[in-house]
XYZ file of C-alpha atoms in Angstrom:
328
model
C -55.930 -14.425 -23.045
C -55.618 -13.151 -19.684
C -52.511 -14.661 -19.130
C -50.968 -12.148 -21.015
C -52.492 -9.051 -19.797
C -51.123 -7.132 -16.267
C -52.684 -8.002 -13.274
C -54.065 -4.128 -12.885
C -55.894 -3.949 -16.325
C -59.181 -2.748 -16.174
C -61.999 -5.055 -17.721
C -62.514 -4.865 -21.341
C -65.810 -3.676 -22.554
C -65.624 -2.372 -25.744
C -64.980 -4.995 -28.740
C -62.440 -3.889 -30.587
C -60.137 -3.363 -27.516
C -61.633 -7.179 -26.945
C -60.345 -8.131 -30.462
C -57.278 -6.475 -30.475
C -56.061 -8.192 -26.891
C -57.396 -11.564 -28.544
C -55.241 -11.282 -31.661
C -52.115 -10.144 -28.712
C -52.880 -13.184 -27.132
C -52.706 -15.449 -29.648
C -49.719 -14.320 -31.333
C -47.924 -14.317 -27.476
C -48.956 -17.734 -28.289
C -47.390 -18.508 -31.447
C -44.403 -16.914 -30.655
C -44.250 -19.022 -27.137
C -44.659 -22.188 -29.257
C -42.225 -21.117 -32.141
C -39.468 -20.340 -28.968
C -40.127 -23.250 -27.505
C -39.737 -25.479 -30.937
C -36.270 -23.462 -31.338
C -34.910 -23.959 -27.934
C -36.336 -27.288 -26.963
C -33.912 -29.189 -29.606
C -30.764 -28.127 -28.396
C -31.971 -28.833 -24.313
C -32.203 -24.675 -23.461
C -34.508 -22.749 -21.115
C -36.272 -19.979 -23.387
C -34.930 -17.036 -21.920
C -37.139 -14.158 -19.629
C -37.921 -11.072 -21.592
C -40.123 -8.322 -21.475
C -43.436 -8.849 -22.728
C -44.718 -5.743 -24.907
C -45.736 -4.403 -28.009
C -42.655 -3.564 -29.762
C -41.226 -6.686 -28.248
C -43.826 -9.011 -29.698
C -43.449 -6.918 -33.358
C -39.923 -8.032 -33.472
C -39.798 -11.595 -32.353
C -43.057 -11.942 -34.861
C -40.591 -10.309 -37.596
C -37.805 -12.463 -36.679
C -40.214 -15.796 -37.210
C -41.450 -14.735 -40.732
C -38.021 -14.692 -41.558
C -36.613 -17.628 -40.204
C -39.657 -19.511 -41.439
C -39.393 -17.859 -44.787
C -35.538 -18.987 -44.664
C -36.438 -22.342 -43.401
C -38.709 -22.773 -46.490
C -36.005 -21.776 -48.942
C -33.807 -24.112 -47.495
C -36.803 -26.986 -47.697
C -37.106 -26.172 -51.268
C -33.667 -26.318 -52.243
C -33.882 -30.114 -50.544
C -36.789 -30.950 -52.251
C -35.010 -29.588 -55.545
C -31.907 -31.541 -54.615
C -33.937 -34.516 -54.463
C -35.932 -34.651 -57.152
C -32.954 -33.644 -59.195
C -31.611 -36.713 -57.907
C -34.495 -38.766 -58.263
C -34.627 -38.039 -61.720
C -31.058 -38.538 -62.648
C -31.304 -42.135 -60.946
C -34.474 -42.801 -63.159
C -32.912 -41.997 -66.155
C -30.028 -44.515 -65.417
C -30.489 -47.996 -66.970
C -26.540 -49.620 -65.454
C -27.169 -52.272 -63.444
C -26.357 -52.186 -59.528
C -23.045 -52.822 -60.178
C -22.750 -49.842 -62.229
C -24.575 -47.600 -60.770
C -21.877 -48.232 -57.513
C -18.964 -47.368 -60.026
C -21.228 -44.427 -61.131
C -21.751 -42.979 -58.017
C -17.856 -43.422 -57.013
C -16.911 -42.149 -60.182
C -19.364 -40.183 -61.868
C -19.624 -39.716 -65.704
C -18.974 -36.353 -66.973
C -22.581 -35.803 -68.459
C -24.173 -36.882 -65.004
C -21.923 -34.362 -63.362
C -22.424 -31.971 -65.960
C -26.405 -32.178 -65.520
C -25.875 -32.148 -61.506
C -24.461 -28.611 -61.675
C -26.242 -27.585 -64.123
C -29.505 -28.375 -62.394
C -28.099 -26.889 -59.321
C -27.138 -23.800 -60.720
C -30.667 -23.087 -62.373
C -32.098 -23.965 -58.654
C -29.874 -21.672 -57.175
C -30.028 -18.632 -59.485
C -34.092 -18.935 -59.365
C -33.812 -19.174 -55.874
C -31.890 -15.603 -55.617
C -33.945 -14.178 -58.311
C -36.989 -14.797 -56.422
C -35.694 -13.562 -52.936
C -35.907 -9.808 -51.869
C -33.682 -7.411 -51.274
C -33.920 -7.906 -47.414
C -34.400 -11.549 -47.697
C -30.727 -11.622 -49.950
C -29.403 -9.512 -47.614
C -30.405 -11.411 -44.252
C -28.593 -14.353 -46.626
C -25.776 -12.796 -47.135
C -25.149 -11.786 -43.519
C -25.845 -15.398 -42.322
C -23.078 -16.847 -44.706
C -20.707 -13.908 -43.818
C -21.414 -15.047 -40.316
C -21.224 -18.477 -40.813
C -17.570 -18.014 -42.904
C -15.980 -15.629 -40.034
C -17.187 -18.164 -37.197
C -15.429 -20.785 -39.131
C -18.943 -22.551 -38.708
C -19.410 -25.718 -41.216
C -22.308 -24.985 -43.292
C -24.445 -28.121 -41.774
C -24.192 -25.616 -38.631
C -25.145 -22.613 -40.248
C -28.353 -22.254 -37.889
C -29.524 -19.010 -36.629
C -29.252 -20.195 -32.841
C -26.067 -21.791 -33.094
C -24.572 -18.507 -34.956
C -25.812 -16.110 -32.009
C -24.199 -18.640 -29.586
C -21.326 -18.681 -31.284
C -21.270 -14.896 -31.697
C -21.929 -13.995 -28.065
C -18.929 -16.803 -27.208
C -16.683 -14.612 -29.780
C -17.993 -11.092 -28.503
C -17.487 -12.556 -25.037
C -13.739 -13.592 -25.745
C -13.044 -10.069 -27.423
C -14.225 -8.379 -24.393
C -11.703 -10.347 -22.227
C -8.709 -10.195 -23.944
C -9.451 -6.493 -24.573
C -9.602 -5.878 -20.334
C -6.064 -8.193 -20.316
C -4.565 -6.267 -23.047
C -5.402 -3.242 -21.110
C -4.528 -4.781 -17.964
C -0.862 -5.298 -19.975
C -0.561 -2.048 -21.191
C -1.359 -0.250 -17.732
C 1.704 -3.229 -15.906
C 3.844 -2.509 -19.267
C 3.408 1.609 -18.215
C 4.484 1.043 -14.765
C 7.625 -1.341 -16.082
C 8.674 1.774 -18.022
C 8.484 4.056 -15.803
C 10.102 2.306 -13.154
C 13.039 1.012 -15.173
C 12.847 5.138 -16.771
C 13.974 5.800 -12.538
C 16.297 2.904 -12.148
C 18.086 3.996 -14.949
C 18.020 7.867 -13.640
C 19.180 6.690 -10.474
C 22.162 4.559 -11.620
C 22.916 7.545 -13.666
C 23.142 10.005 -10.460
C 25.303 7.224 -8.526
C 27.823 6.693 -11.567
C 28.472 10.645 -11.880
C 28.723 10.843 -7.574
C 32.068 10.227 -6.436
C 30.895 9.149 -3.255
C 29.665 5.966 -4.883
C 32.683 5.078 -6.468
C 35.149 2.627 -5.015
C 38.375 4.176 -3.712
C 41.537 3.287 -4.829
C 43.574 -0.198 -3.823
C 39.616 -1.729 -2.717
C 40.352 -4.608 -4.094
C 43.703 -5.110 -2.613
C 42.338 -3.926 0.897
C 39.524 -6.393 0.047
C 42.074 -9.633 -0.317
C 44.016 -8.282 2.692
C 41.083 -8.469 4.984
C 40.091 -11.890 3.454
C 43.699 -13.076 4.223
C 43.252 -11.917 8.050
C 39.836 -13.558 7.926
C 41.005 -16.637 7.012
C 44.270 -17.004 9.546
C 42.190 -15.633 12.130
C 39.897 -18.708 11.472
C 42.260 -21.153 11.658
C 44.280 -19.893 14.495
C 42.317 -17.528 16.793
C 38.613 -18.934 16.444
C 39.089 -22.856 17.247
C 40.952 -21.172 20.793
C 38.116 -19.043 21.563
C 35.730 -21.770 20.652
C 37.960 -23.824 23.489
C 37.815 -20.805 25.741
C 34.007 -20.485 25.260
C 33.701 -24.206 26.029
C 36.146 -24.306 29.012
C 34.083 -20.947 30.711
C 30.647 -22.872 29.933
C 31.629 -25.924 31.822
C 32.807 -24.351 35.167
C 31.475 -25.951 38.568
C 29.927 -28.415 35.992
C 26.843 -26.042 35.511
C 26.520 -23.002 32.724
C 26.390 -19.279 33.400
C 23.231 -17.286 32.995
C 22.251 -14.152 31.611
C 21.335 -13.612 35.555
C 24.638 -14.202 36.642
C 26.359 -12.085 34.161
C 23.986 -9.503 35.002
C 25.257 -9.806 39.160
C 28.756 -9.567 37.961
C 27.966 -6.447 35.666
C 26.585 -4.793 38.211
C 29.284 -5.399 41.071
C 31.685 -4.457 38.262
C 29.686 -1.224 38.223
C 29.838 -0.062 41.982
C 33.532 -1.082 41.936
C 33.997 1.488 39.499
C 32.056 4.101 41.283
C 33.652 3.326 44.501
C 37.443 4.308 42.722
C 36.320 7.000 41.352
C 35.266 8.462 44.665
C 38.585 7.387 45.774
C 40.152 8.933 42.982
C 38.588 12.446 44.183
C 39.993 11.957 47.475
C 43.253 11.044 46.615
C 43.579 14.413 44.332
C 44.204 16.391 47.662
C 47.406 14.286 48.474
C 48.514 14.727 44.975
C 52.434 15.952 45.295
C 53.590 14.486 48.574
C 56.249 11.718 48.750
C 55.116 8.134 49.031
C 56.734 7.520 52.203
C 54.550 8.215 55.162
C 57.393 9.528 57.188
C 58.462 12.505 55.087
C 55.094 12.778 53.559
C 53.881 13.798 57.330
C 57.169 16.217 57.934
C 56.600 17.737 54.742
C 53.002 18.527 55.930
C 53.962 19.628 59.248
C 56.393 22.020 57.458
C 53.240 23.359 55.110
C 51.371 24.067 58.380
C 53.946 26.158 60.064
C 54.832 28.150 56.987
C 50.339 28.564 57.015
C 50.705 29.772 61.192
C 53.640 32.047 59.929
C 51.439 33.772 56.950
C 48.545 34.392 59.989
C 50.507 35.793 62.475
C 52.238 38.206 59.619
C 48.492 39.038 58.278
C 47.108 39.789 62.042
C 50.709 41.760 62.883
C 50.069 43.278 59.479
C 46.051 44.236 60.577
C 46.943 45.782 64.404
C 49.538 48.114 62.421
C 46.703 49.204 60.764
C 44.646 49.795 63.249
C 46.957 51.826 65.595
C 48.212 53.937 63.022
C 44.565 55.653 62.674
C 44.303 53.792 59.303
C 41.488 51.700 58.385
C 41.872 49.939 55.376
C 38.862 52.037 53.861
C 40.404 55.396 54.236
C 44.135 53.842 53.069
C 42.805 52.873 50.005
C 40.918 56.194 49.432
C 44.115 58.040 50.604
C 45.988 56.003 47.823
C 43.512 56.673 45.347
């Protein structure tokens, strides 16, 4: 009894609260055995659950019923074979016949089969109630949609199969949505591609200019005599510059010759600079010196002139100041 009860209960002392935990008790009982008969067969663990009132009211409920429907069904069997029983009695064939019989019946023994059945089965509905006809009806309905043969038609084997077909739902829901969402972004992307081809078709710019494709075999045509003429000598060129002094030239060496290359340059254009003074004079050294000799007399003539011109200046009273105010 105490099994059953929370660790931080009080002690019992009155009697009825004694009772009513005894009757708890034992139907936590019952309903542990009637779980374990259910699960046992088919080699499952009896699943956790909460342990409480309204817990223990339903599973209680659920094992009336499935006992109740588990009697039905034991009747109906019991019907079956007595019906059975009977028949055979009545039958007074030999063996032999009886072997025919049963491969193919008579038409009066089939006749009172059914007929027997059918009284069996329409007492058996008259006597059920209304939520005992409907729990019926729901378990074929089950059975028929789970495409479950009716030798399988067992409450465990239904929520199995039920949870496996709830469970399958429930994926291909999240792919179908997963499908819609890539389907969405497929649209809209081919809804820009399209847009964008669009734009490029109506933009000049894209389009090809006139006489491409001529231009296009003309440069293929150079391409190809190029290849066969020009390349296989640079290829020997390439090969012939490798191989000097037997070794190969480095990216240091090419480097040394880059640079020297460079301060050559500098150094003519600094010569170039210098050589713009001379620019004019004959190339023979001769009359390229008499012709500067003539340049600096003409220079010695335009000095004296200027310092004549200044002394005039001066001894006429006239500063250059005062002549240029007088002018003005």
């Amino acid at each position: 009894m105490s099994s059953h009860l929370p660790p931080s209960a009080p002690v019992i002392f009155s009697p009825s609260v004694a009772r009513a935990a005894a009757s708890a008790a034992k139907d936590w009982s019952y309903v542990d055995s009637w779980l374990l008969s259910k699960y046992a067969p088919l080699h499952l663990k009896v699943p956790s659950f909460e342990r409480n009132p309204d817990t223990l009211k339903a599973i209680l409920a659920l094992a009336a019923t499935n006992e109740a429907a588990d009697d039905s069904r034991q009747q109906i069997a019991d019907l079956e074979s007595a019906t059975l029983a009977k028949l055979n009695n009545n039958t007074t064939s030999s063996s032999a016949d009886q072997a025919i019989t049963q491969d193919s019946p008579s038409p009066s023994t089939t006749e009172t089969y059914q007929q027997a059945k059918n009284s069996i089965l329409t007492s058996l509905s008259t006597s059920l109630t209304s939520s005992g006809r409907q729990s019926l009806t729901t378990l074929s309905s089950l059975s028929q949609t789970l495409s479950l043969p009716p030798s399988q038609a067992e409450p465990l084997l239904l929520a199995s199969s039920l949870l496996s077909l709830s469970t399958e739902i429930n994926n291909l829901e999240q792919a179908r949505q997963r499908l819609d969402l890539l389907n969405s972004h497929i649209a809209r992307a081919t809804a820009s591609i399209d847009k964008l081809l669009v734009q490029l078709r109506k933009d000049p710019g894209y389009s090809p200019v006139a006489g491409l494709a001529k231009e296009n075999l003309e440069v293929q045509r150079r391409i190809k005599t190029l290849a066969g003429q020009t390349l296989p000598q640079l290829r020997e060129r390439v090969a012939n510059l490798a191989s000097v002094d037997g070794r190969m030239v480095t990216v240091e060496q090419v480097r040394r010759v880059q640079e020297a290359y460079l301060g050559l340059s500098r150094r003519k254009q600094e010569l170039d600079v210098q050589l713009q003074a001379f620019q004019g004079l004959p190339p023979d050294t001769e009359q390229a010196r008499r012709e500067l000799e003539g340049l600096r007399k003409e220079l010695s003539s335009l000095a004296s002139r200027r310092d004549e011109v200044f002394e005039g200046l001066v001894e006429g009273g006239l500063s250059p100041e005062k002549e240029s105010g007088g002018r003005g």
